[in-house]
Amino acid sequence: MAITKQQTLFALDCGATNWRLYRSAYEWTGNRATLLGEPQASPITSFIDRKLPSIIYLDPEGADLESFGELAQQELENEKNRGRVREYFKPCIGSHLEENPLPHQRRYTHAQAMQYTRLLLSTILEQIRQEKWRAETFDDRLWFAFAYPIHWRYDHGGKIFAEYQQLVRECFGDTFKQIRFVAEPEGAILSLQHRGLLEKQNHNDITLIVDVGGSTTDIIAGQIDPINGNLNYLGRYGEPFGGGLYDAELAKYIADELNIPASALADDPSALVSLRISGQRLKESLSRQMMSPGKNNATHQRNITLVMRDGTVFRRLIALDEARFKKVTSHLDSDFRNLIEKAVTEIAIPQKDIGQVVLVGGGAQLFTIMTFLRERFGTEKVLLADNPDEVVVQGIGLEYQESFDDIEPTIIFPAPSPTEASTKEPASPAWFLQRETEQFPIQSVTTTLGRGKSNDIRVDDIKASRLHAEITLSKSKLEITDKGSTNGTFLNGQRLKPYESNLLEIGAMISIGKIKFEVKQIKNG
């Protein structure tokens, strides 16, 4: 008789402007998981309105944090201390790999952004342990799932994701291993399916999911399967564009309204951090008004006082209405329009086939974004999800509903474009993997191994990840790369470093969990 047990899953969405925490309960019978109730927001004491501002306040040496979240944000009012405040650091992760990083990606170095993420995550995990886990050690009754931007895994050979994955695991220590990583778009789709918002369209109708975060925007295109309601993936497009860019522009607007000389800001750059927060609050207040059913044209006002490092005080009542907002941010609205047009072109979506556009993400509640999408696709086709900033974190808490052994991703990234598919070289038939009496030919330039059904070689082992490893063949040279798997890929008994290519030779042994493959080659002549 199968043993029944319960497990708790904590889902974390570590966003650019806010972090969110959800909790799900599962009952396991054998290897089958059943969700008990709905995933619920599970904020700890440092969370305000179900979210934690991703802001930290460093100690004088800059090596540790003294406070975080709302308390760190309050330090922005102290002109002597605000230079130790760090916020909006997530966009800078991976910036060192970009050829032309944008200004908001250059605010901190990649190493600094990773350090700040580590400091905040370590602190939050300890608070979860104290408040949600009765101060006990995390054990096998518990899982953690982390959302991550999809481009971290597939741009630059997955180096950003590999480093982030390592950072997260180090925050848990060596003993706790029950950690999963879920792409943000996949989390959004799981949540939308669960809410019944991905309607079954006509056979050819396409659904666009527009995920506007604090620092990035991802567009996913797919068709709803009329049988199971899943989204059949057609393509994606994304750019480093998010709601935080509007906050930065409003900070400049407020500085002009306060008549702060550019030289004063150059001498006290941390003052702009304080102005960004004020701009964010004005933006959110205006958007709530503009998107309400009985909207009015009232001007939003906020008394803003900024004390500079040299003691100079700037104080004024700052007003923001629709006209002022659009004047200040018109170039960003243009950038968003261009982003959408590029996505439609890149994914090759026929306009007539777009059946619905679902808007999610923390930046989705910006009224100019909603207005443009309705003008572009039609009011009746555009849907803003309830609590759009919680869609991703809720979705990654739903991933375990079916089976621990065989959790299929909602979407597989990246799908090859028709151009990429047509340019693949035919692989040599001489190479193959052998497991006991079974032979698995290496039949293409790239051969994937893993637990997921979409892999070229399916590895049926509990320790195999969905996409576990990849074998590439070029000019008779065979190489294997671990794709950031949870339990590792072993070559001749040695664990491979994630995302590093390793030469395969005849007779080499590949181990994934308990499954072993021997590399062989057919002798010619």
Coordinates of C-alpha atoms in Angstrom, one line a residue:
M1 CA 0.0 0.0 0.0
A2 CA 1.4 3.4 -1.0
I3 CA 2.4 5.7 1.9
T4 CA 0.6 9.0 2.1
K5 CA 2.5 12.1 3.4
Q6 CA 2.2 15.9 3.2
Q7 CA 4.7 18.4 2.0
T8 CA 4.8 22.2 2.0
L9 CA 6.0 24.2 -1.0
F10 CA 7.2 27.8 -0.6
A11 CA 7.2 29.7 -3.9
L12 CA 9.4 32.8 -4.2
D13 CA 9.3 35.4 -6.9
C14 CA 12.4 37.6 -6.4
G15 CA 11.4 40.6 -8.6
A16 CA 13.2 43.8 -9.4
T17 CA 11.0 46.0 -7.3
N18 CA 9.2 43.6 -5.0
W19 CA 9.6 40.0 -3.7
R20 CA 6.6 37.8 -3.1
L21 CA 6.1 34.6 -1.2
Y22 CA 3.3 32.0 -1.6
R23 CA 2.7 28.7 0.2
S24 CA 1.1 25.5 -1.1
A25 CA 0.3 22.2 0.6
Y26 CA 0.5 18.9 -1.2
E27 CA -0.5 15.4 -0.2
W28 CA 1.6 12.6 -1.7
T29 CA 0.5 9.1 -2.3
G30 CA 3.5 7.2 -3.7
N31 CA 4.8 9.6 -6.4
R32 CA 1.5 11.3 -7.0
A33 CA 0.9 14.7 -5.6
T34 CA -2.5 16.3 -4.9
L35 CA -2.8 20.0 -4.1
L36 CA -4.6 20.7 -0.9
G37 CA -6.6 23.9 -1.3
E38 CA -5.3 27.0 -3.2
P39 CA -1.8 28.4 -3.1
Q40 CA -1.9 31.3 -0.6
A41 CA 0.1 34.4 -0.1
S42 CA 2.4 33.7 2.9
P43 CA 4.0 37.1 3.8
I44 CA 6.3 37.3 6.8
T45 CA 6.5 40.3 9.1
S46 CA 8.8 42.3 6.8
F47 CA 6.2 42.2 4.0
I48 CA 3.9 45.1 3.5
D49 CA 0.7 44.6 1.5
R50 CA 1.8 41.0 0.7
K51 CA 5.0 42.1 -0.9
L52 CA 8.6 43.0 0.2
P53 CA 10.3 46.0 -1.4
S54 CA 13.5 44.6 -2.7
I55 CA 15.6 47.2 -1.0
I56 CA 18.5 46.7 1.4
Y57 CA 20.4 49.0 3.7
L58 CA 24.1 48.0 4.1
D59 CA 26.4 48.3 7.1
P60 CA 29.1 50.9 6.9
E61 CA 31.6 48.4 5.5
G62 CA 29.1 47.4 2.8
A63 CA 29.6 43.7 3.6
D64 CA 26.3 42.9 5.3
L65 CA 22.8 44.4 5.6
E66 CA 21.5 46.2 8.6
S67 CA 17.8 46.3 7.4
F68 CA 15.8 45.5 4.4
G69 CA 12.3 46.1 2.8
E70 CA 10.3 48.9 4.4
L71 CA 12.9 49.7 7.0
A72 CA 15.6 50.1 4.4
Q73 CA 13.3 52.3 2.4
Q74 CA 12.9 54.6 5.4
E75 CA 16.6 55.2 5.3
L76 CA 16.2 57.1 2.1
E77 CA 14.9 60.0 4.2
N78 CA 18.2 60.2 6.0
E79 CA 20.6 62.2 3.8
K80 CA 23.6 60.8 5.8
N81 CA 22.7 57.2 5.4
R82 CA 20.9 56.8 2.1
G83 CA 24.2 56.2 0.3
R84 CA 24.1 52.7 1.9
V85 CA 20.7 51.9 0.3
R86 CA 20.6 49.5 -2.6
E87 CA 17.5 48.9 -4.7
Y88 CA 16.5 47.8 -8.3
F89 CA 19.6 45.7 -8.5
K90 CA 18.1 42.6 -10.2
P91 CA 18.3 44.3 -13.7
C92 CA 22.1 44.4 -13.3
I93 CA 22.5 40.6 -12.9
G94 CA 24.2 39.4 -16.1
S95 CA 24.9 42.9 -17.4
H96 CA 28.6 42.1 -17.8
L97 CA 27.6 39.6 -20.6
E98 CA 25.6 42.2 -22.5
E99 CA 27.3 43.9 -25.5
N100 CA 25.5 47.2 -24.9
P101 CA 23.8 47.2 -21.4
L102 CA 21.2 49.8 -20.9
P103 CA 21.7 52.5 -18.2
H104 CA 19.5 50.8 -15.7
Q105 CA 21.5 47.6 -16.2
R106 CA 24.7 49.5 -15.3
R107 CA 23.6 50.9 -11.9
Y108 CA 25.6 48.2 -10.2
T109 CA 28.1 45.6 -11.3
H110 CA 27.0 42.0 -11.9
A111 CA 29.0 41.0 -8.8
Q112 CA 27.3 43.7 -6.6
A113 CA 23.8 42.7 -7.8
M114 CA 24.5 39.0 -7.0
Q115 CA 25.9 40.0 -3.6
Y116 CA 22.8 42.1 -2.7
T117 CA 20.5 39.2 -3.9
R118 CA 22.5 36.8 -1.7
L119 CA 22.2 39.1 1.4
L120 CA 18.5 39.6 1.0
L121 CA 17.7 36.0 0.2
S122 CA 19.7 34.6 3.1
T123 CA 17.9 37.0 5.5
I124 CA 14.4 36.1 4.1
L125 CA 15.1 32.3 4.3
E126 CA 16.0 32.7 7.9
Q127 CA 12.9 34.7 8.6
I128 CA 10.8 32.0 6.8
R129 CA 12.4 29.4 9.0
Q130 CA 11.7 31.3 12.2
E131 CA 8.1 32.4 11.4
K132 CA 6.8 29.7 9.1
W133 CA 8.7 26.6 10.1
R134 CA 8.7 26.9 13.9
A135 CA 12.5 27.7 13.9
E136 CA 13.2 24.1 12.8
T137 CA 15.7 23.0 10.2
F138 CA 14.4 22.7 6.7
D139 CA 13.8 19.1 6.0
D140 CA 12.2 16.6 3.5
R141 CA 8.7 17.9 4.4
L142 CA 9.5 21.1 2.6
W143 CA 10.2 22.3 -1.0
F144 CA 11.2 25.7 -2.3
A145 CA 10.5 26.9 -5.9
F146 CA 12.1 30.0 -7.4
A147 CA 10.9 32.0 -10.4
Y148 CA 13.6 33.3 -12.8
P149 CA 13.6 35.4 -16.0
I150 CA 13.5 33.0 -19.0
H151 CA 16.4 34.7 -20.8
W152 CA 18.8 33.9 -17.9
R153 CA 18.6 30.3 -18.9
Y154 CA 18.9 30.6 -22.7
D155 CA 21.0 33.7 -23.4
H156 CA 24.8 33.5 -23.1
G157 CA 24.8 29.8 -22.8
G158 CA 22.8 29.8 -19.6
K159 CA 25.7 31.3 -17.6
I160 CA 23.4 33.7 -15.7
F161 CA 21.0 31.0 -14.7
A162 CA 23.8 28.7 -13.6
E163 CA 25.3 31.4 -11.4
Y164 CA 21.9 32.3 -9.9
Q165 CA 21.1 28.7 -9.3
Q166 CA 24.4 28.2 -7.5
L167 CA 23.8 31.3 -5.4
V168 CA 20.3 30.1 -4.3
R169 CA 21.6 26.6 -3.3
E170 CA 24.5 28.2 -1.3
C171 CA 22.0 30.2 0.7
F172 CA 20.4 26.9 1.8
G173 CA 23.7 25.2 2.7
D174 CA 24.9 21.8 1.7
T175 CA 22.2 19.6 3.3
F176 CA 18.9 20.9 1.9
K177 CA 18.4 19.9 -1.8
Q178 CA 14.7 20.2 -2.4
I179 CA 14.8 23.3 -4.6
R180 CA 13.3 23.9 -8.0
F181 CA 13.5 26.7 -10.5
V182 CA 10.6 27.6 -12.7
A183 CA 10.7 30.1 -15.6
E184 CA 8.5 33.2 -15.0
P185 CA 6.4 32.7 -18.2
E186 CA 5.8 29.0 -17.2
G187 CA 4.6 30.2 -13.8
A188 CA 2.3 32.7 -15.4
I189 CA 0.7 30.1 -17.7
L190 CA 0.2 27.6 -14.9
S191 CA -1.6 30.3 -12.8
L192 CA -3.7 31.5 -15.8
Q193 CA -4.8 27.9 -16.5
H194 CA -5.7 27.4 -12.9
R195 CA -7.8 30.6 -12.9
G196 CA -9.5 29.6 -16.1
L197 CA -8.2 32.7 -17.9
L198 CA -6.7 30.8 -20.9
E199 CA -10.0 30.3 -22.8
K200 CA -10.2 27.7 -25.5
Q201 CA -10.3 29.7 -28.7
N202 CA -11.1 28.8 -32.2
H203 CA -8.7 26.2 -33.7
N204 CA -6.2 28.8 -35.2
D205 CA -6.6 31.6 -32.6
I206 CA -3.5 32.6 -30.8
T207 CA -3.1 33.7 -27.2
L208 CA -0.5 36.3 -26.3
I209 CA 0.7 36.4 -22.7
V210 CA 2.3 39.8 -22.0
D211 CA 4.4 39.7 -18.8
V212 CA 5.5 43.2 -17.8
G213 CA 7.8 43.0 -14.8
G214 CA 9.8 45.6 -13.0
S215 CA 12.8 45.3 -15.3
T216 CA 11.8 43.0 -18.2
T217 CA 8.9 42.2 -20.5
D218 CA 8.3 38.8 -22.0
I219 CA 5.7 38.0 -24.6
I220 CA 4.7 34.3 -25.0
A221 CA 2.6 33.2 -28.0
G222 CA 0.6 29.9 -28.1
Q223 CA -2.6 28.2 -29.0
I224 CA -4.9 26.7 -26.5
D225 CA -5.2 22.9 -26.9
P226 CA -9.0 22.2 -27.2
I227 CA -8.6 18.9 -25.4
N228 CA -6.5 19.6 -22.3
G229 CA -6.5 23.4 -22.2
N230 CA -2.7 23.6 -22.3
L231 CA -0.9 26.3 -24.2
N232 CA 0.9 24.9 -27.3
Y233 CA 4.0 27.1 -27.4
L234 CA 4.6 29.1 -30.7
G235 CA 7.4 31.5 -29.6
R236 CA 8.6 34.2 -27.3
Y237 CA 10.1 37.6 -27.4
G238 CA 11.6 39.7 -24.6
E239 CA 13.5 42.9 -23.8
P240 CA 14.9 44.6 -20.7
F241 CA 11.9 46.9 -20.5
G242 CA 9.8 47.2 -17.3
G243 CA 7.8 49.4 -15.0
G244 CA 10.9 50.5 -13.1
L245 CA 12.0 52.6 -16.1
Y246 CA 9.0 54.8 -15.6
D247 CA 10.0 55.4 -12.0
A248 CA 13.4 56.6 -13.1
E249 CA 11.9 59.1 -15.6
L250 CA 9.5 60.4 -12.9
A251 CA 12.5 60.8 -10.6
K252 CA 14.0 63.2 -13.2
Y253 CA 10.7 65.0 -13.5
I254 CA 10.5 65.5 -9.7
A255 CA 14.1 66.7 -9.6
D256 CA 13.2 69.3 -12.2
E257 CA 10.1 70.4 -10.3
L258 CA 12.2 70.8 -7.2
N259 CA 14.7 72.8 -9.1
I260 CA 17.6 70.7 -8.0
P261 CA 20.7 71.6 -10.0
A262 CA 22.3 68.8 -12.0
S263 CA 25.6 69.5 -10.2
A264 CA 23.9 68.8 -6.8
L265 CA 22.6 65.4 -8.0
A266 CA 26.0 64.6 -9.4
D267 CA 27.5 65.3 -5.9
D268 CA 24.7 63.2 -4.2
P269 CA 23.7 60.4 -6.6
S270 CA 21.9 58.5 -3.9
A271 CA 19.3 61.3 -3.8
L272 CA 17.9 60.0 -7.1
V273 CA 17.1 56.7 -5.3
S274 CA 14.8 58.5 -3.0
L275 CA 13.2 60.4 -5.9
R276 CA 12.6 57.0 -7.7
I277 CA 10.5 55.8 -4.8
S278 CA 8.5 59.0 -4.8
G279 CA 8.0 58.6 -8.5
Q280 CA 6.9 55.0 -8.1
R281 CA 4.2 56.0 -5.6
L282 CA 2.9 58.8 -7.8
K283 CA 2.8 56.5 -10.8
E284 CA 0.9 53.8 -8.9
S285 CA -1.6 56.2 -7.5
L286 CA -2.3 57.7 -10.9
S287 CA -2.6 54.3 -12.6
R288 CA -5.1 53.1 -10.0
Q289 CA -7.3 56.2 -10.7
M290 CA -7.0 55.9 -14.5
M291 CA -7.9 52.2 -14.5
S292 CA -10.8 52.5 -12.1
P293 CA -14.4 52.1 -13.6
G294 CA -15.5 55.6 -12.7
K295 CA -12.1 57.4 -13.3
N296 CA -11.8 61.1 -12.8
N297 CA -9.3 63.6 -14.0
A298 CA -8.0 64.7 -10.5
T299 CA -4.4 65.7 -10.3
H300 CA -2.3 63.6 -7.9
Q301 CA -0.2 65.6 -5.5
R302 CA 2.5 64.7 -3.1
N303 CA 4.6 66.8 -0.7
I304 CA 8.2 65.8 -1.4
T305 CA 11.1 67.0 0.8
L306 CA 14.6 66.1 -0.2
V307 CA 17.6 66.9 2.1
M308 CA 20.9 66.8 0.2
R309 CA 24.1 65.5 1.7
D310 CA 25.4 69.1 2.2
G311 CA 22.3 70.0 4.1
T312 CA 20.4 71.9 1.3
V313 CA 16.7 71.3 1.5
F314 CA 14.4 71.1 -1.5
R315 CA 10.7 71.0 -0.7
R316 CA 7.6 71.3 -3.0
L317 CA 4.1 69.9 -3.7
I318 CA 4.6 67.8 -6.8
A319 CA 1.5 67.3 -9.1
L320 CA 1.1 64.5 -11.6
D321 CA -1.9 64.0 -13.9
E322 CA -2.4 62.1 -17.1
A323 CA -1.1 64.8 -19.4
R324 CA 2.1 65.4 -17.3
F325 CA 2.7 61.6 -17.0
K326 CA 2.4 61.0 -20.8
K327 CA 4.7 64.0 -21.6
V328 CA 7.4 62.7 -19.2
T329 CA 7.2 59.1 -20.3
S330 CA 6.2 59.3 -24.0
H331 CA 9.5 57.8 -25.2
L332 CA 8.9 54.8 -22.9
D333 CA 5.4 54.3 -24.3
S334 CA 7.0 54.4 -27.8
D335 CA 9.5 51.8 -26.7
F336 CA 6.8 49.5 -25.4
R337 CA 4.8 49.9 -28.7
N338 CA 7.9 49.0 -30.6
L339 CA 8.5 46.0 -28.4
I340 CA 5.0 44.6 -29.1
E341 CA 5.5 45.1 -32.8
K342 CA 8.8 43.4 -32.8
A343 CA 7.3 40.4 -30.9
V344 CA 4.5 40.0 -33.4
T345 CA 7.0 40.2 -36.2
E346 CA 9.6 37.9 -34.7
I347 CA 7.2 35.2 -33.7
A348 CA 5.4 35.7 -37.1
I349 CA 1.9 36.0 -35.7
P350 CA -0.9 36.8 -38.2
Q351 CA -2.9 39.7 -36.8
K352 CA -6.2 38.0 -37.7
D353 CA -5.3 34.9 -35.6
I354 CA -4.8 36.7 -32.3
G355 CA -7.8 35.7 -30.2
Q356 CA -6.8 37.1 -26.8
V357 CA -4.1 39.1 -25.0
V358 CA -3.6 38.4 -21.3
L359 CA -1.6 41.0 -19.3
V360 CA 0.3 39.9 -16.2
G361 CA 3.2 41.1 -14.1
G362 CA 3.9 43.9 -11.7
G363 CA 4.2 46.5 -14.4
A364 CA 0.9 45.4 -16.1
Q365 CA -1.2 47.8 -14.0
L366 CA 0.3 50.9 -15.8
F367 CA -2.6 52.6 -17.5
T368 CA -0.7 53.6 -20.6
I369 CA 0.3 50.0 -21.3
M370 CA -3.3 48.8 -21.0
T371 CA -4.6 51.6 -23.2
F372 CA -2.1 50.8 -26.0
L373 CA -2.8 47.1 -26.0
R374 CA -6.6 47.7 -26.2
E375 CA -6.1 50.1 -29.1
R376 CA -3.7 47.7 -30.8
F377 CA -5.7 44.5 -30.4
G378 CA -9.2 45.5 -29.5
T379 CA -10.7 46.2 -26.1
E380 CA -12.6 42.9 -26.0
K381 CA -9.5 40.9 -26.6
V382 CA -7.3 42.3 -23.8
L383 CA -7.6 40.9 -20.3
L384 CA -5.8 42.1 -17.2
A385 CA -5.5 39.3 -14.7
D386 CA -6.6 39.9 -11.2
N387 CA -3.6 40.7 -9.0
P388 CA -1.3 40.5 -12.0
D389 CA 1.8 41.0 -9.9
E390 CA 1.1 37.7 -8.1
V391 CA 0.4 35.6 -11.1
V392 CA 3.9 34.2 -11.5
V393 CA 4.4 33.4 -7.8
Q394 CA 1.1 31.6 -7.6
G395 CA 1.8 29.6 -10.7
I396 CA 5.1 28.2 -9.5
G397 CA 3.3 26.9 -6.5
L398 CA 1.1 24.8 -8.8
E399 CA 3.8 22.9 -10.6
Y400 CA 3.5 19.8 -8.5
Q401 CA -0.1 18.9 -9.1
E402 CA 0.4 15.8 -11.0
S403 CA 3.6 13.7 -10.5
F404 CA 6.9 14.3 -8.8
D405 CA 8.6 11.8 -11.1
D406 CA 7.4 13.3 -14.3
I407 CA 6.6 17.0 -14.1
E408 CA 6.3 18.2 -17.7
P409 CA 6.9 21.9 -18.3
T410 CA 4.0 23.8 -19.6
I411 CA 6.3 25.2 -22.3
I412 CA 9.7 24.1 -23.6
F413 CA 12.2 26.9 -24.2
P414 CA 13.5 27.7 -26.7
A415 CA 11.6 26.2 -29.6
P416 CA 13.7 26.3 -32.8
S417 CA 12.5 28.8 -35.3
P418 CA 11.8 27.5 -38.9
T419 CA 15.1 29.2 -40.0
E420 CA 17.1 27.5 -37.2
A421 CA 15.5 24.1 -38.0
S422 CA 16.3 24.4 -41.7
T423 CA 20.0 25.2 -41.1
K424 CA 20.7 22.3 -38.8
E425 CA 23.4 20.0 -40.3
P426 CA 22.6 16.3 -40.5
A427 CA 24.5 14.5 -37.7
S428 CA 26.7 11.5 -38.2
P429 CA 24.9 8.2 -37.5
A430 CA 28.1 6.6 -36.2
W431 CA 27.8 7.8 -32.6
F432 CA 25.3 6.3 -30.2
L433 CA 24.7 5.7 -26.4
Q434 CA 24.2 2.2 -25.1
R435 CA 22.4 1.3 -22.0
E436 CA 22.5 -2.4 -21.3
T437 CA 20.9 -3.9 -24.5
E438 CA 19.3 -0.6 -25.7
Q439 CA 21.0 1.7 -28.2
F440 CA 20.2 5.4 -28.6
P441 CA 21.6 7.0 -31.8
I442 CA 22.9 10.5 -31.8
Q443 CA 20.8 11.6 -34.7
S444 CA 21.0 15.3 -34.7
V445 CA 23.4 18.2 -34.1
T446 CA 21.9 18.5 -30.6
T447 CA 20.5 15.6 -28.6
T448 CA 18.8 16.3 -25.3
L449 CA 18.6 14.0 -22.3
G450 CA 16.2 14.3 -19.4
R451 CA 13.0 13.2 -17.7
G452 CA 10.7 15.3 -19.9
K453 CA 8.8 13.6 -22.8
S454 CA 10.1 16.1 -25.3
N455 CA 13.7 15.0 -24.9
D456 CA 15.5 13.0 -27.7
I457 CA 16.6 10.4 -25.0
R458 CA 14.2 10.1 -22.1
V459 CA 15.9 9.3 -18.8
D460 CA 13.4 7.6 -16.5
D461 CA 15.0 8.2 -13.1
I462 CA 13.8 10.2 -10.1
K463 CA 17.0 12.2 -10.0
A464 CA 16.8 13.2 -13.7
S465 CA 15.7 16.8 -14.4
R466 CA 13.2 17.5 -17.1
L467 CA 16.0 18.9 -19.4
H468 CA 19.1 17.3 -17.8
A469 CA 21.9 17.3 -20.3
E470 CA 22.6 18.0 -24.0
I471 CA 25.0 16.3 -26.4
T472 CA 26.3 18.2 -29.4
L473 CA 28.0 16.8 -32.5
S474 CA 30.1 18.9 -34.9
K475 CA 32.9 17.7 -37.2
S476 CA 33.0 14.3 -35.6
K477 CA 33.6 15.8 -32.2
L478 CA 31.1 14.8 -29.5
E479 CA 30.5 17.0 -26.4
I480 CA 28.1 16.8 -23.4
T481 CA 26.9 19.8 -21.3
D482 CA 24.9 19.6 -18.1
K483 CA 22.0 22.0 -18.4
G484 CA 21.9 23.1 -14.8
S485 CA 20.3 19.8 -13.5
T486 CA 19.4 19.4 -9.8
N487 CA 21.4 16.2 -9.2
G488 CA 24.1 16.5 -11.7
T489 CA 25.5 14.7 -14.7
F490 CA 28.5 12.5 -14.2
L491 CA 31.2 11.7 -16.8
N492 CA 33.4 8.7 -15.9
G493 CA 32.4 9.3 -12.2
Q494 CA 33.1 13.0 -12.1
R495 CA 30.3 15.5 -11.7
L496 CA 30.3 18.1 -14.5
K497 CA 30.1 21.8 -14.0
P498 CA 26.8 23.2 -15.3
Y499 CA 26.8 24.7 -18.8
E500 CA 30.4 23.7 -19.5
S501 CA 31.1 21.6 -22.6
N502 CA 33.0 18.3 -22.0
L503 CA 34.5 16.1 -24.7
L504 CA 33.1 12.6 -25.1
E505 CA 35.2 9.7 -26.3
I506 CA 34.5 6.2 -27.2
G507 CA 33.9 4.1 -24.0
A508 CA 33.1 7.1 -21.8
M509 CA 30.4 6.5 -19.2
I510 CA 27.6 9.0 -18.6
S511 CA 25.6 8.7 -15.4
I512 CA 22.3 10.4 -14.6
G513 CA 20.9 9.1 -11.3
K514 CA 21.1 5.4 -11.5
I515 CA 21.0 5.3 -15.3
K516 CA 24.3 4.7 -17.1
F517 CA 25.1 5.2 -20.8
E518 CA 28.3 4.1 -22.6
V519 CA 29.5 6.2 -25.6
K520 CA 30.0 4.1 -28.6
Q521 CA 30.8 4.5 -32.3
I522 CA 30.0 2.2 -35.2
K523 CA 33.3 1.2 -36.9
N524 CA 33.3 1.8 -40.6
G525 CA 34.6 -0.8 -43.1

